[in-house]
CSV table of C-alpha atoms in Angstrom, one decimal:
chain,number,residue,atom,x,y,z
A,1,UNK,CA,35.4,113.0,-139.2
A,2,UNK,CA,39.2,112.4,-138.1
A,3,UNK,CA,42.0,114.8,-137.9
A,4,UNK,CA,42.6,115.3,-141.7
A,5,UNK,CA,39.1,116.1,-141.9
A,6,UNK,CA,38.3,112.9,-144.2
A,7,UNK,CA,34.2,111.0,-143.5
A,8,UNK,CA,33.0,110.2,-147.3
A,9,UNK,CA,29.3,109.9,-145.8
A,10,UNK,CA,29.0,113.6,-145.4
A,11,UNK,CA,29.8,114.6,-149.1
A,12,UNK,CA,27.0,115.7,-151.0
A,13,UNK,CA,26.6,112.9,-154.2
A,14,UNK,CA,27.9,109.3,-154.5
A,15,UNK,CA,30.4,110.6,-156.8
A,16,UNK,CA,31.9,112.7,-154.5
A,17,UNK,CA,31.8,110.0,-151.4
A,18,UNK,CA,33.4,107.4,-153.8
A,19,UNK,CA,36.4,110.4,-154.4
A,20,UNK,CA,36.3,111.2,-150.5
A,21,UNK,CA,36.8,107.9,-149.2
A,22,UNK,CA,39.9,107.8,-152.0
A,23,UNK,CA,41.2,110.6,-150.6
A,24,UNK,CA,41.3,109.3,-147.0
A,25,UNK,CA,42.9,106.1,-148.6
A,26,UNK,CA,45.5,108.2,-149.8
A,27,UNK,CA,46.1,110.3,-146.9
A,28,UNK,CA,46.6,106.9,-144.9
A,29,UNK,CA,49.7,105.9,-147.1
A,30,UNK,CA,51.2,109.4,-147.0
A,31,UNK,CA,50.5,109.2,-142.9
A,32,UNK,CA,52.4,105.8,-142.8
A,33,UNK,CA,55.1,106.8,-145.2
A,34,UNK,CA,55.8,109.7,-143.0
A,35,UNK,CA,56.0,107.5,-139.5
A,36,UNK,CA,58.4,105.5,-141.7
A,37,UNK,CA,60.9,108.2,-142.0
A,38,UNK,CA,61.7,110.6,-144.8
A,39,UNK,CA,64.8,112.6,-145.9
A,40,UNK,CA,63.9,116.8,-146.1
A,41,UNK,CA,63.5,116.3,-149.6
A,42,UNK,CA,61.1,113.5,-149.3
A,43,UNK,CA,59.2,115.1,-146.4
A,44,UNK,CA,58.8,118.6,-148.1
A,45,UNK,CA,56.9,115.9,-151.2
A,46,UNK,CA,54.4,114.4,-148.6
A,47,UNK,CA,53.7,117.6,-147.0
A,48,UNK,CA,52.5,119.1,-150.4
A,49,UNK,CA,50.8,116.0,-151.3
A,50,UNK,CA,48.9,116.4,-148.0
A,51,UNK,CA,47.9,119.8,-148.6
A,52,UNK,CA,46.9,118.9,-152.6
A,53,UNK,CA,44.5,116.2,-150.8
A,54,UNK,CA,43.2,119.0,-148.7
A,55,UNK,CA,42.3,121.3,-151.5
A,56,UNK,CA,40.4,118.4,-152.9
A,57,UNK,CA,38.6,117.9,-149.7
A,58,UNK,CA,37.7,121.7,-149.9
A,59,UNK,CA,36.5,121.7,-153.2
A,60,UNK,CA,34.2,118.3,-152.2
A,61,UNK,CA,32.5,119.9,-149.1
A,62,UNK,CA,32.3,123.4,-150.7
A,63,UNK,CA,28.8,124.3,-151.2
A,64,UNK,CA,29.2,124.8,-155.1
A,65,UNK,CA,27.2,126.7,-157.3
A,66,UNK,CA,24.1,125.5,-159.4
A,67,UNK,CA,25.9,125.9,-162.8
A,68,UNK,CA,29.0,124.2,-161.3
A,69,UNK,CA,27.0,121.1,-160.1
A,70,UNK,CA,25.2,120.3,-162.5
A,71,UNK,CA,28.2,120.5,-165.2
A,72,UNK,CA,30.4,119.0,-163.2
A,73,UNK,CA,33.0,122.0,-163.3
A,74,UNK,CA,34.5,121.4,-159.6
A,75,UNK,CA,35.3,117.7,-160.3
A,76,UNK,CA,37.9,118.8,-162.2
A,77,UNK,CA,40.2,120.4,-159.9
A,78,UNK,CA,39.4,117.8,-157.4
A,79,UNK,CA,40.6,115.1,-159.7
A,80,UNK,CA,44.1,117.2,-160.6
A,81,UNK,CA,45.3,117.2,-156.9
A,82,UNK,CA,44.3,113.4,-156.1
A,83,UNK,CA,46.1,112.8,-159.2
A,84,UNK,CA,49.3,114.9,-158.1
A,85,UNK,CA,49.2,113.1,-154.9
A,86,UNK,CA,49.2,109.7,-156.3
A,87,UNK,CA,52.2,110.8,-158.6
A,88,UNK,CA,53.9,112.0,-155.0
A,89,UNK,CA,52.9,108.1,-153.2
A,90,UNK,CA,54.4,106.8,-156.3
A,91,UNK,CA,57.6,108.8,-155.3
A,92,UNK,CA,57.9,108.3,-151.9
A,93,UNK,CA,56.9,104.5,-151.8
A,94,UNK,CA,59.8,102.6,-150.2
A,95,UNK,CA,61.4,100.2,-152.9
A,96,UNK,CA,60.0,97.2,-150.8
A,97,UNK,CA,56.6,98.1,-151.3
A,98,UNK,CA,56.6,98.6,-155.0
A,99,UNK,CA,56.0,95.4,-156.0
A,100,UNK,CA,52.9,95.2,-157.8
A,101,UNK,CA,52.6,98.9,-158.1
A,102,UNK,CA,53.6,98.4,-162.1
A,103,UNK,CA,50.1,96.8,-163.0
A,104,UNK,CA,48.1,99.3,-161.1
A,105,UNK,CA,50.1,101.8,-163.7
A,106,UNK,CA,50.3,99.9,-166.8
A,107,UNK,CA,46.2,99.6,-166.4
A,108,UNK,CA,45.6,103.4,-165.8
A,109,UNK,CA,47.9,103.7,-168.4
A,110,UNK,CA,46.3,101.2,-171.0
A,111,UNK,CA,43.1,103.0,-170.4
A,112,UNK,CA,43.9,106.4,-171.4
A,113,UNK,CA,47.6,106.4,-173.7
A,114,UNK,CA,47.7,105.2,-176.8
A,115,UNK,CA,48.7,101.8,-177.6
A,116,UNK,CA,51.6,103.5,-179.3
A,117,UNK,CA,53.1,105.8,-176.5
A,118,UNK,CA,56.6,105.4,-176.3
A,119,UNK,CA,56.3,105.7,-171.7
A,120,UNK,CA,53.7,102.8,-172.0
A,121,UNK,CA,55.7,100.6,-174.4
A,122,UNK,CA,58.8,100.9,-172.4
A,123,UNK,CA,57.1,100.0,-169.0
A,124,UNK,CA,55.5,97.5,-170.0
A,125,UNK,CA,58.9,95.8,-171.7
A,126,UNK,CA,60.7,96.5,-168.7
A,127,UNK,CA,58.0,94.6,-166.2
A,128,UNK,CA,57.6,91.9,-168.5
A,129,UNK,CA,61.6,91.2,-168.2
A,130,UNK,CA,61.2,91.8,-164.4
A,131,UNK,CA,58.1,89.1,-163.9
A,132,UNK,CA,55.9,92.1,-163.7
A,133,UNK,CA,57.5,93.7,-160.5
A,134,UNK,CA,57.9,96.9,-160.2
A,135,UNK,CA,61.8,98.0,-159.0
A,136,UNK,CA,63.0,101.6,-157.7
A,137,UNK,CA,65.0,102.0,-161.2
A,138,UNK,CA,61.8,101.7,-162.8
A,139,UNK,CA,60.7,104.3,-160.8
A,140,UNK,CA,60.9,107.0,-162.5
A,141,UNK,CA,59.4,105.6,-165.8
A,142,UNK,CA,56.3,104.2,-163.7
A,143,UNK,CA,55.8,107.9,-162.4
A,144,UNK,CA,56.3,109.6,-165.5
A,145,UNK,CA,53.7,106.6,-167.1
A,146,UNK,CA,50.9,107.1,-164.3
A,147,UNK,CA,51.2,111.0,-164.5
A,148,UNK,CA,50.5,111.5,-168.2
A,149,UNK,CA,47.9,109.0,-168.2
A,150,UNK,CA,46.6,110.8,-165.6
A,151,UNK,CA,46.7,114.0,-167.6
A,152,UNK,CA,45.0,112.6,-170.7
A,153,UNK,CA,42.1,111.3,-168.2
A,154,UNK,CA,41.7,115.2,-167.0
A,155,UNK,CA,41.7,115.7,-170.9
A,156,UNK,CA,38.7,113.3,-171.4
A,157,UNK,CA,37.0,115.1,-168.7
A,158,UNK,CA,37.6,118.4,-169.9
A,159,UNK,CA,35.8,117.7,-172.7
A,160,UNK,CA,32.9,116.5,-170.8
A,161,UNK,CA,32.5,119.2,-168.7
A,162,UNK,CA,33.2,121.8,-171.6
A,163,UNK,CA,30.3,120.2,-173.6
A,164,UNK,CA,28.1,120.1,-170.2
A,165,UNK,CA,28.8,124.0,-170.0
A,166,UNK,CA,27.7,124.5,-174.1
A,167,UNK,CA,24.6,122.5,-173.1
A,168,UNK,CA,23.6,124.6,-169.9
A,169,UNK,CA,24.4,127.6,-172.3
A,170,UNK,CA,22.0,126.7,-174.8
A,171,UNK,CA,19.4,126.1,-172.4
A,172,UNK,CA,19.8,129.6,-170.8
A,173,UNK,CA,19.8,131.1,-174.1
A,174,UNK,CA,17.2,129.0,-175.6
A,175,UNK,CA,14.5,130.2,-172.6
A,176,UNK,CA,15.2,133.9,-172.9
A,177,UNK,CA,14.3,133.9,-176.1
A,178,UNK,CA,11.3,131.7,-175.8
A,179,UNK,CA,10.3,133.9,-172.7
A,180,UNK,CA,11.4,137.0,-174.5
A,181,UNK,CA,8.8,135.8,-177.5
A,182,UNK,CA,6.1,135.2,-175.2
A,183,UNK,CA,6.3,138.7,-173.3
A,184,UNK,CA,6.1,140.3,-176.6
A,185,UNK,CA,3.5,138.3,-177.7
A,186,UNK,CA,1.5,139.1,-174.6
A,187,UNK,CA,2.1,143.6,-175.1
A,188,UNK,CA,1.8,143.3,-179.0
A,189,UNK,CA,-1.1,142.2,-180.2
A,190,UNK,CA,0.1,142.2,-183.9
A,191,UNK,CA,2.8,139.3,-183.1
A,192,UNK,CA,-0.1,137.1,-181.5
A,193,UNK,CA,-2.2,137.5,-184.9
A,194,UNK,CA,0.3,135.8,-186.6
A,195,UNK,CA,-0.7,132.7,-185.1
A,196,UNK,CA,-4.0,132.9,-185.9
A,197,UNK,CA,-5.8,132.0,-189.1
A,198,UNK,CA,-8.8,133.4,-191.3
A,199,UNK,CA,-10.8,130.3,-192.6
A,200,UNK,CA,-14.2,131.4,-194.5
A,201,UNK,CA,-16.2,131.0,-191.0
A,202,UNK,CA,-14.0,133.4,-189.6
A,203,UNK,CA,-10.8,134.5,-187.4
A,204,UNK,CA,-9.3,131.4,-185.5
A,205,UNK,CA,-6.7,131.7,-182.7
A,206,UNK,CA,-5.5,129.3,-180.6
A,207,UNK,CA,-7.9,130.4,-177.6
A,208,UNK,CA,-11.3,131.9,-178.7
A,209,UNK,CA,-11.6,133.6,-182.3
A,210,UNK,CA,-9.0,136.9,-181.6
A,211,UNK,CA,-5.6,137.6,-181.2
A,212,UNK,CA,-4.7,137.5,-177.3
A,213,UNK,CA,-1.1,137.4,-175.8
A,214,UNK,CA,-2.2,134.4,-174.1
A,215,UNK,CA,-2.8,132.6,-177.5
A,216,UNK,CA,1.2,132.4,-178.1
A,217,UNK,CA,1.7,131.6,-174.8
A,218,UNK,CA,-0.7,128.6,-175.1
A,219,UNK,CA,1.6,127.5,-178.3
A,220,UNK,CA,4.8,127.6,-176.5
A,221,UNK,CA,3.1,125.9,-173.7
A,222,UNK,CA,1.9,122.8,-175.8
A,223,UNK,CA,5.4,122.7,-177.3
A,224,UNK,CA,7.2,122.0,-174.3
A,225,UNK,CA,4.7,120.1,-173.2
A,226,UNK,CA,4.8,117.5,-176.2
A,227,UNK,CA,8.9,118.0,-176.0
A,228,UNK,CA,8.8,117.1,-172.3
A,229,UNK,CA,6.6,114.1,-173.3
A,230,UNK,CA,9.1,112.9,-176.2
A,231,UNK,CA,11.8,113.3,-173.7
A,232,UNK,CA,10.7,111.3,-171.4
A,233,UNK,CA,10.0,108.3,-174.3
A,234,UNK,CA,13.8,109.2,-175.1
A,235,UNK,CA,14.9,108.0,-171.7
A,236,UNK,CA,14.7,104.1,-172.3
A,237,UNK,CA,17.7,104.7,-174.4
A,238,UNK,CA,19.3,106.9,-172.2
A,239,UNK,CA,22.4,105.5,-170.1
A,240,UNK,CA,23.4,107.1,-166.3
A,241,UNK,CA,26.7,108.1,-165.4
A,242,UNK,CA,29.2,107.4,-162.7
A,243,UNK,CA,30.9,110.8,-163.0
A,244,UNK,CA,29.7,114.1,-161.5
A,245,UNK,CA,27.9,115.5,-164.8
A,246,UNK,CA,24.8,115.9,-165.5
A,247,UNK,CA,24.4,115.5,-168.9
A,248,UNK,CA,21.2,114.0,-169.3
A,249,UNK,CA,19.4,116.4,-167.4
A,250,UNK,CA,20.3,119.5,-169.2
A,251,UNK,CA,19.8,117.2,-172.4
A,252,UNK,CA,16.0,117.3,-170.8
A,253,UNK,CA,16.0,120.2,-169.9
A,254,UNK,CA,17.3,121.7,-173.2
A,255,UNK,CA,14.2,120.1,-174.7
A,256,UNK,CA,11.8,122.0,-173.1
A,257,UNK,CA,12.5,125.9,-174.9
A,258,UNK,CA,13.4,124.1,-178.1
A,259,UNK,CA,10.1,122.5,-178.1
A,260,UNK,CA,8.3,125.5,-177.5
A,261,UNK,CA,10.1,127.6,-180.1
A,262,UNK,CA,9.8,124.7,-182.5
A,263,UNK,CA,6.0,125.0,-182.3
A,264,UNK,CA,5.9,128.8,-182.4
A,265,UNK,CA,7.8,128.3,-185.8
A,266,UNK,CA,5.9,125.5,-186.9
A,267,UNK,CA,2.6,127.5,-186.8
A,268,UNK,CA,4.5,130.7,-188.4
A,269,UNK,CA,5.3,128.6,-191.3
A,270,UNK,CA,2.0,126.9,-192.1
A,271,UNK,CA,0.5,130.7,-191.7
A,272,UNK,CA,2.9,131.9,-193.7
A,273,UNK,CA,1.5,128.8,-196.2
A,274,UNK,CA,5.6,127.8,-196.1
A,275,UNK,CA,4.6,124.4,-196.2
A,276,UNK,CA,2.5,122.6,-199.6
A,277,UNK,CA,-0.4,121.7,-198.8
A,278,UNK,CA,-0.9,123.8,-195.1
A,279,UNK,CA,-1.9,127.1,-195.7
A,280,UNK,CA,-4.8,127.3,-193.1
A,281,UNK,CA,-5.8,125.6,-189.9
A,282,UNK,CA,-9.7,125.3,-189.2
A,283,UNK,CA,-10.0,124.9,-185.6
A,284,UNK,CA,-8.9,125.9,-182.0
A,285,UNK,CA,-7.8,122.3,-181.9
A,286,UNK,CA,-6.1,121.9,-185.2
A,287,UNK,CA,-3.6,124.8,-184.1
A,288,UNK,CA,-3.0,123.0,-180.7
A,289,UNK,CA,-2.4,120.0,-182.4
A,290,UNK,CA,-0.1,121.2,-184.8
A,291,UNK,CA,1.8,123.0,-181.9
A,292,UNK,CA,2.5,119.8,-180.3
A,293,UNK,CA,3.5,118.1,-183.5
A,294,UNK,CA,6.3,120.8,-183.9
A,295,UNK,CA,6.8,120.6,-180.2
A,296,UNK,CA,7.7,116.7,-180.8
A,297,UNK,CA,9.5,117.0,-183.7
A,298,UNK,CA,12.5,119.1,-181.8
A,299,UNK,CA,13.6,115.3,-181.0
A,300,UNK,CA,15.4,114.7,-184.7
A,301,UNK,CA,17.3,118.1,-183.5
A,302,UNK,CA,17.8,117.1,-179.8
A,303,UNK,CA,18.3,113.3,-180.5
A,304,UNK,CA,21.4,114.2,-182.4
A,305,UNK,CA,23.1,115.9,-179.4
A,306,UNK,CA,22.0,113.5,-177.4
A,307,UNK,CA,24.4,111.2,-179.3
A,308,UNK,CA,27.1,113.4,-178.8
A,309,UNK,CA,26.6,113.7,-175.4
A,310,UNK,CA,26.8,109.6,-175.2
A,311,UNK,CA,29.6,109.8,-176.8
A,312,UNK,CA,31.5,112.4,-174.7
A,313,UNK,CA,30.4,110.4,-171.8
A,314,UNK,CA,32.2,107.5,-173.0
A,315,UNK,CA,35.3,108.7,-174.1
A,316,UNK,CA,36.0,109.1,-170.3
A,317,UNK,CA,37.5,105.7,-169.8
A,318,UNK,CA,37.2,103.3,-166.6
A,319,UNK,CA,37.9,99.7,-165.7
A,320,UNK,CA,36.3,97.7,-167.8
A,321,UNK,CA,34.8,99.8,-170.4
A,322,UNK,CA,35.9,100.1,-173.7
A,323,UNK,CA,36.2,103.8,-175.8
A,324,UNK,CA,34.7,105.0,-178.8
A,325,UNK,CA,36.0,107.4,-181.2
C-alpha cells in the first residue's frame, strides 16, 4: 500500500480492484499536477479531488453489509467521487497536455448522451474543426460534456441497483411467508388437511395417510427443490456481469420461495377441484409429483424478470457494447 493508501490487490471483488487501481491512476495525475504548480484556486480543486478519491477508497475497503454487496448499493457513491475527480483532472490539466483528451470525452459521452444533446453535438463540431485536439477554450465545453455523461451513467446504475434492491425485497418477503405458511402448517393441523385428499381407499397426504405439519412442509420442500432444479437449466441463458451487482443470484435465489409457494397453491387448487379435470390425487407420489410440477412452473413467472433484469443490466453502457431500450 503507498502513502494515499491505494493497492487494488487487497479489495475485496474484481470489480472493486479494477475501480481501485483507477483510483490510484488518478491520484497519480492529481500528484503530478500538483508538483507542477497550481494557483490557490487551482490547488484548493486538487485538494478536494484528493479527498473525493479517498472517500471512494473508504467506501471500497469498508466491510459492507450483506444487503449492500450483493445489490451493489456502495458502488454508487464510489463511482460519484471518481467521477467528480475526473471532472477536477479535466480542470486542472495544463493546456499542453490536453491533446487527445477530447476523444476520451466524446466516447464517454457517445456512450451515455443522446445522439441529440446539444453539449455532445457542439464538442464534437468544435474538435472536428480543430483535427480532433482538444484546446483550453474548449475546456470548458469538454468538462461540462464528460460531467453529464458521467451523470447519466450514475443514472443507468441507479436503476440497476434500485431493481437489485426490489429483487432482494421480494426474496425476503417471499420466505417469510413461505416460512410463515409452513409454521402454521406444522401447529394447525386443519391447514395441513387441506393438502390432503380422500380417494375411495381412503385419506391420502403427502407423507403417510393423515394430516401432519410435516406434510406441507414436504410440499414447500419439493417446490423449491424442482424451482432450484429449473433455475439451474435457466443458467445456459444467463449472462455474468462486469459491475458490482448481483443480479443473477437473487434472480436464483428468488426462485426458491416462489417455487415453494407455487406448489403449496398448485395442490390447494386441484383440492379445491379449481382445475377441470383434477379434483383428486391418488397417491403419496402423485401429490409430490404435482408439487414439483407447480414448483417448476414458477419459471414462466421468474423467466419474465429475469428479462428485465437482462435488460437493466444492459442499459448500463461500456466500450464496446451496444444499448437496448
Amino acid at each position: 500500500m503507498d502513502d494515499d493508501g491505494d493497492v487494488a490487490g487487497q479489495m475485496k471483488s474484481a470489480w472493486c480492484a479494477r475501480l481501485g487501481a483507477h483510483i490510484a491512476e488518478l491520484q497519480s495525475q492529481i500528484n503530478r499536477i500538483v508538483k507542477l504548480g497550481l494557483p490557490p484556486a487551482d490547488a484548493e480543486l486538487a485538494a478536494k479531488a484528493g479527498e473525493q478519491l479517498a472517500a471512494a477508497r473508504r467506501v471500497l475497503s469498508k466491510k459492507h453489509r450483506f444487503v449492500k454487496r450483493i445489490t451493489g448499493l456502495y458502488a454508487d457513491a464510489a463511482l460519484a467521487n471518481v467521477h467528480e475527480a475526473e471532472v477536477a483532472i479535466l480542470r486542472l490539466l495544463p493546456a499542453d497536455e490536453l491533446g487527445w483528451r477530447g476523444s476520451r470525452v466524446i466516447t464517454q459521452a457517445r456512450l451515455h448522451l443522446a445522439a441529440d444533446d446539444e453539449r455532445l453535438v457542439n464538442l464534437e463540431a468544435a474538435l472536428k474543426r480543430n483535427n480532433n485536439l482538444l484546446t483550453p477554450d474548449l475546456r470548458e465545453l469538454a468538462v461540462s460534456t464528460l460531467h453529464a455523461a458521467q451523470q447519466a451513467e450514475e443514472a443507468e446504475r441507479a436503476r440497476v441497483c434500485s431493481f437489485s434492491q426490489i429483487i432482494a425485497a421480494s426474496v425476503v418477503i417471499m420466505t417469510v411467508i413461505a416460512a410463515l405458511f409452513a409454521a402454521w402448517g406444522y401447529v394447525v393441523p386443519a391447514v395441513a388437511e387441506k393438502f390432503c385428499f380422500t380417494p375411495p381407499e381412503g385419506m391420502v397426504c403427502p407423507i403417510g395417510h393423515s394430516a401432519q405439519g410435516s406434510d406441507l412442509l414436504l410440499v414447500l420442500f419439493i417446490g423449491a427443490l424442482a424451482a432450484a432444479l429449473a433455475g439451474a437449466v435457466s443458467l445456459r441463458s444467463m449472462r455474468g456481469t462486469s459491475g458490482p451487482y448481483r443480479i443473477a443470484v437473487l434472480l436464483l435465489v428468488l426462485r426458491l420461495p416462489v417455487g415453494a409457494l407455487s406448489a403449496a397453491l398448485g395442490i390447494l387448487l386441484i383440492s379445491g377441484e379449481f382445475l377441470p379435470g383434477l379434483s383428486s390425487l391418488d397417491s403419496e407420489a402423485q401429490i409430490v409429483a404435482w408439487a414439483a410440477a407447480f414448483g417448476i412452473l414458477q419459471e414462466t413467472v421468474t423467466r419474465a424478470v429475469d428479462k428485465q433484469g437482462q435488460l437493466v443490466l444492459d442499459n448500463v453502457r461500456a466500450p464496446n457494447r451496444g444499448f437496448e431500450q
